[in-house]
Amino acid sequence: MRPALSLILGLLLTVALAACGSDDSSDSESASSGSETVSLEECTPDQLDTLEPDTLTVATDSPAFPPYFEDDDPTNGKGFESAVAYAIADQLGFSDDQVEWVVEPFNSSYAPGPKDFDFDVNQISITEKRAEQVDFSTPYYTANQAVVALKDSSAADAESISDLAGAVIGVQIGTTSLEAVESVIQPDEDPQIFDTSNDVVSALKNGSVEAVVVDVPTAFYLTAVQVPEASVVGQFEAPGGDQFGALLAKDSSLTPCVSAAIEELDSSGELAEIEKQWLSEATNAPVLE
């Protein structure tokens, strides 16, 4: 049975805020401790020191939310992170029925000490502070910026970056979103800049801005919980986005292999296809160009 809505929303808020790396320093690929390079040929089930023989134990929190998981069921392979986990497993030579899912609360995932999983996928931003306690793989996702607008506004009809040039845009001071607005959208009018994220949300609700720009994970939370009368108009690439990585125990022997699997998925284009399927098409958040 799914938990009560209030619990779901509370946990979603926790995940959204934590995924944005708000509790410590900004994310950086260099924070990943899986710097050792290995070949996937060295990463077969018989060579890997997994928690259980011939089994890859993968963790995430419960409930598991869309678009990262579907139907609160990580085992179905649906949703961005469920699909990524099975793709990593496949690269390492594990069949789907050799993947075992366990529950790991988000806030305990990056605590120091041994782990009851081989790796964890749960929108966990790579940060230098967390990487002092745990390993991170090569990033499997870098958060784009997203445009959120009230559904009945003209900005909601934008189909390209240039369509947003005339919009009054709200954004929080000191964020990568502000840099993205100025460098990518380049609106005709200076954006309205707010001190806090709550001020940005209030401005959108009361119509003093036509659209706001936030990172994609925050956009999903904002439209699902805070402003359901708004929608994600689209997303676009911009430098400085949070990076999600698979989390492993500190100095895990599996880290180089998980990173090698992700790098292969990236170079083959499979990772981009998974992202397109579950974070663009399934969420109706098209890439704006």
mmCIF file of C-alpha atoms in Angstrom:
data_model
loop_
_atom_site.group_PDB
_atom_site.id
_atom_site.type_symbol
_atom_site.label_atom_id
_atom_site.label_comp_id
_atom_site.label_asym_id
_atom_site.label_seq_id
_atom_site.Cartn_x
_atom_site.Cartn_y
_atom_site.Cartn_z
ATOM 1 C CA MET A 1 0.000 0.000 0.000
ATOM 2 C CA ARG A 2 1.306 3.416 -0.860
ATOM 3 C CA PRO A 3 1.944 5.792 2.087
ATOM 4 C CA ALA A 4 -0.356 8.689 2.851
ATOM 5 C CA LEU A 5 -0.076 11.659 0.486
ATOM 6 C CA SER A 6 1.268 13.915 3.215
ATOM 7 C CA LEU A 7 4.100 11.485 3.857
ATOM 8 C CA ILE A 8 4.825 11.223 0.151
ATOM 9 C CA LEU A 9 4.942 14.978 -0.263
ATOM 10 C CA GLY A 10 7.156 15.375 2.774
ATOM 11 C CA LEU A 11 9.602 12.817 1.527
ATOM 12 C CA LEU A 12 9.484 14.320 -1.947
ATOM 13 C CA LEU A 13 10.441 17.680 -0.468
ATOM 14 C CA THR A 14 13.325 16.040 1.363
ATOM 15 C CA VAL A 15 14.547 14.375 -1.785
ATOM 16 C CA ALA A 16 14.182 17.516 -3.899
ATOM 17 C CA LEU A 17 16.087 19.696 -1.475
ATOM 18 C CA ALA A 18 18.763 17.124 -0.744
ATOM 19 C CA ALA A 19 19.237 16.242 -4.390
ATOM 20 C CA CYS A 20 20.000 19.884 -5.037
ATOM 21 C CA GLY A 21 22.993 19.532 -2.772
ATOM 22 C CA SER A 22 21.721 22.203 -0.404
ATOM 23 C CA ASP A 23 23.384 20.701 2.650
ATOM 24 C CA ASP A 24 26.959 21.025 1.536
ATOM 25 C CA SER A 25 29.259 22.254 -1.156
ATOM 26 C CA SER A 26 28.426 22.293 -4.830
ATOM 27 C CA ASP A 27 28.699 19.183 -6.895
ATOM 28 C CA SER A 28 31.659 18.364 -9.001
ATOM 29 C CA GLU A 29 32.683 15.420 -11.093
ATOM 30 C CA SER A 30 36.065 15.713 -9.445
ATOM 31 C CA ALA A 31 34.369 14.855 -6.146
ATOM 32 C CA SER A 32 33.844 11.321 -7.412
ATOM 33 C CA SER A 33 36.283 8.956 -5.796
ATOM 34 C CA GLY A 34 35.987 6.318 -8.519
ATOM 35 C CA SER A 35 38.994 7.631 -10.427
ATOM 36 C CA GLU A 36 40.592 4.226 -11.037
ATOM 37 C CA THR A 37 40.123 3.093 -14.620
ATOM 38 C CA VAL A 38 39.226 -0.500 -15.429
ATOM 39 C CA SER A 39 37.971 -2.407 -18.456
ATOM 40 C CA LEU A 40 34.473 -3.876 -18.429
ATOM 41 C CA GLU A 41 36.154 -7.191 -19.214
ATOM 42 C CA GLU A 42 37.475 -7.037 -15.641
ATOM 43 C CA CYS A 43 33.969 -6.438 -14.288
ATOM 44 C CA THR A 44 32.088 -9.691 -14.653
ATOM 45 C CA PRO A 45 29.956 -11.217 -11.871
ATOM 46 C CA ASP A 46 32.585 -13.851 -11.091
ATOM 47 C CA GLN A 47 35.227 -11.127 -10.634
ATOM 48 C CA LEU A 48 33.166 -8.647 -8.635
ATOM 49 C CA ASP A 49 33.130 -8.706 -4.861
ATOM 50 C CA THR A 50 29.394 -8.115 -4.548
ATOM 51 C CA LEU A 51 27.419 -8.280 -1.334
ATOM 52 C CA GLU A 52 25.912 -11.611 -2.406
ATOM 53 C CA PRO A 53 27.461 -13.979 -4.988
ATOM 54 C CA ASP A 54 26.034 -13.622 -8.518
ATOM 55 C CA THR A 55 23.660 -10.926 -7.290
ATOM 56 C CA LEU A 56 23.813 -7.162 -7.711
ATOM 57 C CA THR A 57 22.129 -5.484 -4.752
ATOM 58 C CA VAL A 58 20.804 -2.028 -5.636
ATOM 59 C CA ALA A 59 19.255 0.411 -3.177
ATOM 60 C CA THR A 60 16.853 3.302 -3.353
ATOM 61 C CA ASP A 61 14.462 5.026 -0.964
ATOM 62 C CA SER A 62 10.812 4.135 -0.365
ATOM 63 C CA PRO A 63 8.455 5.390 -1.697
ATOM 64 C CA ALA A 64 10.222 5.610 -5.049
ATOM 65 C CA PHE A 65 8.857 8.527 -7.046
ATOM 66 C CA PRO A 66 8.340 9.246 -10.722
ATOM 67 C CA PRO A 67 9.903 10.147 -13.049
ATOM 68 C CA TYR A 68 12.823 8.300 -11.455
ATOM 69 C CA PHE A 69 10.698 5.233 -10.699
ATOM 70 C CA GLU A 70 7.190 4.240 -11.720
ATOM 71 C CA ASP A 71 4.405 2.690 -9.638
ATOM 72 C CA ASP A 72 6.635 2.805 -6.548
ATOM 73 C CA ASP A 73 8.250 -0.370 -7.866
ATOM 74 C CA PRO A 74 11.994 -0.199 -8.662
ATOM 75 C CA THR A 75 11.928 -3.787 -9.926
ATOM 76 C CA ASN A 76 9.812 -3.037 -13.004
ATOM 77 C CA GLY A 77 12.602 -1.263 -14.907
ATOM 78 C CA LYS A 78 10.373 1.767 -15.460
ATOM 79 C CA GLY A 79 11.481 5.283 -14.599
ATOM 80 C CA PHE A 80 14.842 6.930 -15.196
ATOM 81 C CA GLU A 81 16.860 5.529 -12.299
ATOM 82 C CA SER A 82 15.322 2.065 -12.417
ATOM 83 C CA ALA A 83 16.252 1.893 -16.107
ATOM 84 C CA VAL A 84 19.756 3.209 -15.394
ATOM 85 C CA ALA A 85 20.298 0.626 -12.653
ATOM 86 C CA TYR A 86 19.298 -2.267 -14.923
ATOM 87 C CA ALA A 87 21.458 -0.872 -17.723
ATOM 88 C CA ILE A 88 24.469 -0.758 -15.384
ATOM 89 C CA ALA A 89 23.709 -4.306 -14.270
ATOM 90 C CA ASP A 90 23.554 -5.454 -17.893
ATOM 91 C CA GLN A 91 26.935 -3.880 -18.634
ATOM 92 C CA LEU A 92 28.387 -5.773 -15.673
ATOM 93 C CA GLY A 93 26.918 -9.068 -16.868
ATOM 94 C CA PHE A 94 24.004 -9.402 -14.482
ATOM 95 C CA SER A 95 20.614 -10.436 -15.840
ATOM 96 C CA ASP A 96 17.500 -8.671 -14.563
ATOM 97 C CA ASP A 97 16.661 -11.524 -12.212
ATOM 98 C CA GLN A 98 20.140 -11.202 -10.677
ATOM 99 C CA VAL A 99 19.314 -7.670 -9.501
ATOM 100 C CA GLU A 100 18.018 -7.438 -5.940
ATOM 101 C CA TRP A 101 16.484 -4.157 -4.711
ATOM 102 C CA VAL A 102 16.668 -2.996 -1.110
ATOM 103 C CA VAL A 103 15.428 0.137 0.647
ATOM 104 C CA GLU A 104 17.916 2.764 1.816
ATOM 105 C CA PRO A 105 16.583 6.081 3.217
ATOM 106 C CA PHE A 106 18.051 9.043 1.372
ATOM 107 C CA ASN A 107 19.528 10.776 4.405
ATOM 108 C CA SER A 108 21.361 7.655 5.573
ATOM 109 C CA SER A 109 22.672 6.709 2.140
ATOM 110 C CA TYR A 110 25.770 8.891 2.370
ATOM 111 C CA ALA A 111 26.511 8.213 6.033
ATOM 112 C CA PRO A 112 29.937 6.649 6.640
ATOM 113 C CA GLY A 113 30.309 2.920 7.221
ATOM 114 C CA PRO A 114 29.496 -0.395 5.550
ATOM 115 C CA LYS A 115 26.505 -0.640 3.236
ATOM 116 C CA ASP A 116 23.749 -3.187 2.767
ATOM 117 C CA PHE A 117 23.878 -2.649 -0.992
ATOM 118 C CA ASP A 118 26.357 -2.689 -3.835
ATOM 119 C CA PHE A 119 25.253 0.705 -5.111
ATOM 120 C CA ASP A 120 22.447 3.177 -4.494
ATOM 121 C CA VAL A 121 20.581 5.316 -7.042
ATOM 122 C CA ASN A 122 18.312 7.960 -5.539
ATOM 123 C CA GLN A 123 18.919 11.360 -7.137
ATOM 124 C CA ILE A 124 21.980 11.729 -4.945
ATOM 125 C CA SER A 125 24.005 14.759 -5.967
ATOM 126 C CA ILE A 126 27.753 14.309 -6.018
ATOM 127 C CA THR A 127 29.288 16.732 -3.555
ATOM 128 C CA GLU A 128 32.757 16.998 -2.106
ATOM 129 C CA LYS A 129 31.430 16.714 1.443
ATOM 130 C CA ARG A 130 29.516 13.494 0.747
ATOM 131 C CA ALA A 131 32.485 12.076 -1.146
ATOM 132 C CA GLU A 132 34.508 12.263 2.057
ATOM 133 C CA GLN A 133 32.301 9.462 3.448
ATOM 134 C CA VAL A 134 31.293 7.416 0.402
ATOM 135 C CA ASP A 135 32.284 6.675 -3.170
ATOM 136 C CA PHE A 136 30.485 8.098 -6.177
ATOM 137 C CA SER A 137 30.570 6.651 -9.655
ATOM 138 C CA THR A 138 31.016 8.680 -12.778
ATOM 139 C CA PRO A 139 27.865 10.848 -13.010
ATOM 140 C CA TYR A 140 24.938 9.288 -14.853
ATOM 141 C CA TYR A 141 22.923 12.508 -14.982
ATOM 142 C CA THR A 142 23.615 16.224 -15.061
ATOM 143 C CA ALA A 143 20.558 18.272 -14.247
ATOM 144 C CA ASN A 144 19.372 20.578 -16.989
ATOM 145 C CA GLN A 145 17.626 23.843 -16.273
ATOM 146 C CA ALA A 146 13.855 23.900 -16.675
ATOM 147 C CA VAL A 147 11.290 26.582 -17.427
ATOM 148 C CA VAL A 148 8.107 26.458 -15.337
ATOM 149 C CA ALA A 149 5.062 28.574 -16.180
ATOM 150 C CA LEU A 150 1.412 28.737 -15.216
ATOM 151 C CA LYS A 151 -0.562 26.561 -17.613
ATOM 152 C CA ASP A 152 -2.748 29.461 -18.761
ATOM 153 C CA SER A 153 0.155 31.837 -19.445
ATOM 154 C CA SER A 154 1.628 32.650 -22.849
ATOM 155 C CA ALA A 155 5.024 31.373 -21.661
ATOM 156 C CA ALA A 156 3.507 27.916 -21.286
ATOM 157 C CA ASP A 157 3.201 27.760 -25.085
ATOM 158 C CA ALA A 158 6.914 28.330 -25.714
ATOM 159 C CA GLU A 159 8.456 25.725 -28.006
ATOM 160 C CA SER A 160 11.965 27.135 -28.177
ATOM 161 C CA ILE A 161 14.419 29.263 -26.229
ATOM 162 C CA SER A 162 13.736 32.211 -28.515
ATOM 163 C CA ASP A 163 10.018 31.990 -27.695
ATOM 164 C CA LEU A 164 10.917 32.935 -24.112
ATOM 165 C CA ALA A 165 12.848 36.090 -24.961
ATOM 166 C CA GLY A 166 9.838 38.322 -24.337
ATOM 167 C CA ALA A 167 8.744 36.645 -21.091
ATOM 168 C CA VAL A 168 9.109 38.143 -17.630
ATOM 169 C CA ILE A 169 11.236 35.545 -15.887
ATOM 170 C CA GLY A 170 11.793 35.063 -12.178
ATOM 171 C CA VAL A 171 14.881 33.397 -10.757
ATOM 172 C CA GLN A 172 16.765 33.124 -7.465
ATOM 173 C CA ILE A 173 19.898 35.171 -6.885
ATOM 174 C CA GLY A 174 23.266 33.436 -6.872
ATOM 175 C CA THR A 175 22.060 30.287 -8.629
ATOM 176 C CA THR A 176 23.142 28.483 -11.753
ATOM 177 C CA SER A 177 19.582 29.116 -12.944
ATOM 178 C CA LEU A 178 20.255 32.857 -12.985
ATOM 179 C CA GLU A 179 23.409 32.287 -15.015
ATOM 180 C CA ALA A 180 21.409 30.110 -17.411
ATOM 181 C CA VAL A 181 18.747 32.778 -17.886
ATOM 182 C CA GLU A 182 21.327 35.430 -18.634
ATOM 183 C CA SER A 183 23.576 33.333 -20.873
ATOM 184 C CA VAL A 184 21.092 31.062 -22.658
ATOM 185 C CA ILE A 185 17.640 32.680 -22.709
ATOM 186 C CA GLN A 186 18.933 36.275 -22.783
ATOM 187 C CA PRO A 187 15.453 37.785 -22.217
ATOM 188 C CA ASP A 188 14.560 41.199 -23.615
ATOM 189 C CA GLU A 189 13.917 42.449 -20.061
ATOM 190 C CA ASP A 190 16.229 41.783 -17.141
ATOM 191 C CA PRO A 191 14.933 38.844 -15.099
ATOM 192 C CA GLN A 192 13.299 39.517 -11.761
ATOM 193 C CA ILE A 193 15.744 38.277 -9.148
ATOM 194 C CA PHE A 194 14.586 37.016 -5.744
ATOM 195 C CA ASP A 195 16.481 36.302 -2.554
ATOM 196 C CA THR A 196 14.899 32.915 -1.797
ATOM 197 C CA SER A 197 13.283 30.033 -3.629
ATOM 198 C CA ASN A 198 10.052 30.706 -1.720
ATOM 199 C CA ASP A 199 10.000 34.217 -3.169
ATOM 200 C CA VAL A 200 10.400 32.747 -6.653
ATOM 201 C CA VAL A 201 7.476 30.406 -6.079
ATOM 202 C CA SER A 202 5.307 33.218 -4.698
ATOM 203 C CA ALA A 203 6.054 35.381 -7.722
ATOM 204 C CA LEU A 204 4.954 32.604 -10.037
ATOM 205 C CA LYS A 205 1.781 31.985 -8.044
ATOM 206 C CA ASN A 206 0.725 35.635 -7.934
ATOM 207 C CA GLY A 207 1.556 36.245 -11.584
ATOM 208 C CA SER A 208 4.232 38.876 -11.077
ATOM 209 C CA VAL A 209 6.437 36.778 -13.348
ATOM 210 C CA GLU A 210 5.367 34.715 -16.348
ATOM 211 C CA ALA A 211 7.858 31.940 -15.868
ATOM 212 C CA VAL A 212 10.588 30.813 -13.500
ATOM 213 C CA VAL A 213 13.782 28.894 -14.191
ATOM 214 C CA VAL A 214 14.982 26.165 -11.816
ATOM 215 C CA ASP A 215 16.853 22.893 -12.253
ATOM 216 C CA VAL A 216 14.882 19.914 -13.537
ATOM 217 C CA PRO A 217 14.519 17.992 -10.237
ATOM 218 C CA THR A 218 13.206 21.146 -8.565
ATOM 219 C CA ALA A 219 10.829 21.738 -11.472
ATOM 220 C CA PHE A 220 9.289 18.294 -11.022
ATOM 221 C CA TYR A 221 8.799 18.973 -7.315
ATOM 222 C CA LEU A 222 7.473 22.483 -7.883
ATOM 223 C CA THR A 223 4.797 21.423 -10.376
ATOM 224 C CA ALA A 224 3.850 18.279 -8.447
ATOM 225 C CA VAL A 225 3.556 19.869 -5.023
ATOM 226 C CA GLN A 226 3.946 23.624 -4.708
ATOM 227 C CA VAL A 227 2.262 24.984 -7.847
ATOM 228 C CA PRO A 228 0.209 22.219 -9.497
ATOM 229 C CA GLU A 229 -1.461 24.840 -11.705
ATOM 230 C CA ALA A 230 1.941 25.258 -13.403
ATOM 231 C CA SER A 231 3.698 22.977 -15.858
ATOM 232 C CA VAL A 232 7.227 22.314 -17.011
ATOM 233 C CA VAL A 233 7.449 24.121 -20.338
ATOM 234 C CA GLY A 234 10.721 22.460 -21.236
ATOM 235 C CA GLN A 235 14.340 21.990 -20.270
ATOM 236 C CA PHE A 236 17.645 23.157 -21.676
ATOM 237 C CA GLU A 237 21.320 22.464 -21.134
ATOM 238 C CA ALA A 238 23.370 24.918 -19.089
ATOM 239 C CA PRO A 239 26.682 24.661 -17.240
ATOM 240 C CA GLY A 240 26.811 24.024 -13.518
ATOM 241 C CA GLY A 241 23.942 21.571 -13.095
ATOM 242 C CA ASP A 242 23.848 19.093 -10.223
ATOM 243 C CA GLN A 243 25.256 15.690 -11.087
ATOM 244 C CA PHE A 244 23.756 12.424 -9.855
ATOM 245 C CA GLY A 245 26.066 9.466 -9.274
ATOM 246 C CA ALA A 246 25.666 5.902 -8.064
ATOM 247 C CA LEU A 247 26.687 5.833 -4.400
ATOM 248 C CA LEU A 248 28.877 3.047 -3.021
ATOM 249 C CA ALA A 249 30.649 2.345 0.243
ATOM 250 C CA LYS A 250 33.897 4.275 0.698
ATOM 251 C CA ASP A 251 36.742 2.653 -1.238
ATOM 252 C CA SER A 252 34.441 -0.010 -2.674
ATOM 253 C CA SER A 253 36.170 -2.316 -5.151
ATOM 254 C CA LEU A 254 33.032 -2.018 -7.311
ATOM 255 C CA THR A 255 33.299 1.725 -7.898
ATOM 256 C CA PRO A 256 35.629 1.581 -10.938
ATOM 257 C CA CYS A 257 33.420 -1.063 -12.566
ATOM 258 C CA VAL A 258 30.180 0.866 -11.998
ATOM 259 C CA SER A 259 31.882 3.939 -13.447
ATOM 260 C CA ALA A 260 33.104 1.925 -16.438
ATOM 261 C CA ALA A 261 29.554 0.684 -17.039
ATOM 262 C CA ILE A 262 28.160 4.234 -16.956
ATOM 263 C CA GLU A 263 30.886 5.500 -19.258
ATOM 264 C CA GLU A 264 30.044 2.762 -21.769
ATOM 265 C CA LEU A 265 26.331 3.625 -21.554
ATOM 266 C CA ASP A 266 27.239 7.258 -22.142
ATOM 267 C CA SER A 267 29.516 6.633 -25.118
ATOM 268 C CA SER A 268 27.053 4.257 -26.772
ATOM 269 C CA GLY A 269 24.185 6.730 -26.487
ATOM 270 C CA GLU A 270 22.079 4.368 -24.366
ATOM 271 C CA LEU A 271 22.205 6.692 -21.370
ATOM 272 C CA ALA A 272 20.906 9.583 -23.476
ATOM 273 C CA GLU A 273 18.076 7.395 -24.752
ATOM 274 C CA ILE A 274 17.088 6.435 -21.208
ATOM 275 C CA GLU A 275 17.097 10.097 -20.188
ATOM 276 C CA LYS A 276 15.039 11.047 -23.227
ATOM 277 C CA GLN A 277 12.480 8.318 -22.561
ATOM 278 C CA TRP A 278 11.941 8.972 -18.860
ATOM 279 C CA LEU A 279 12.924 12.599 -18.241
ATOM 280 C CA SER A 280 11.843 14.240 -21.491
ATOM 281 C CA GLU A 281 9.089 12.289 -23.165
ATOM 282 C CA ALA A 282 7.439 10.655 -20.128
ATOM 283 C CA THR A 283 7.364 13.939 -18.217
ATOM 284 C CA ASN A 284 6.412 16.101 -21.194
ATOM 285 C CA ALA A 285 9.495 18.210 -20.549
ATOM 286 C CA PRO A 286 10.901 18.600 -24.078
ATOM 287 C CA VAL A 287 14.377 19.918 -24.691
ATOM 288 C CA LEU A 288 14.158 23.561 -25.773
ATOM 289 C CA GLU A 289 16.634 24.680 -28.408
#
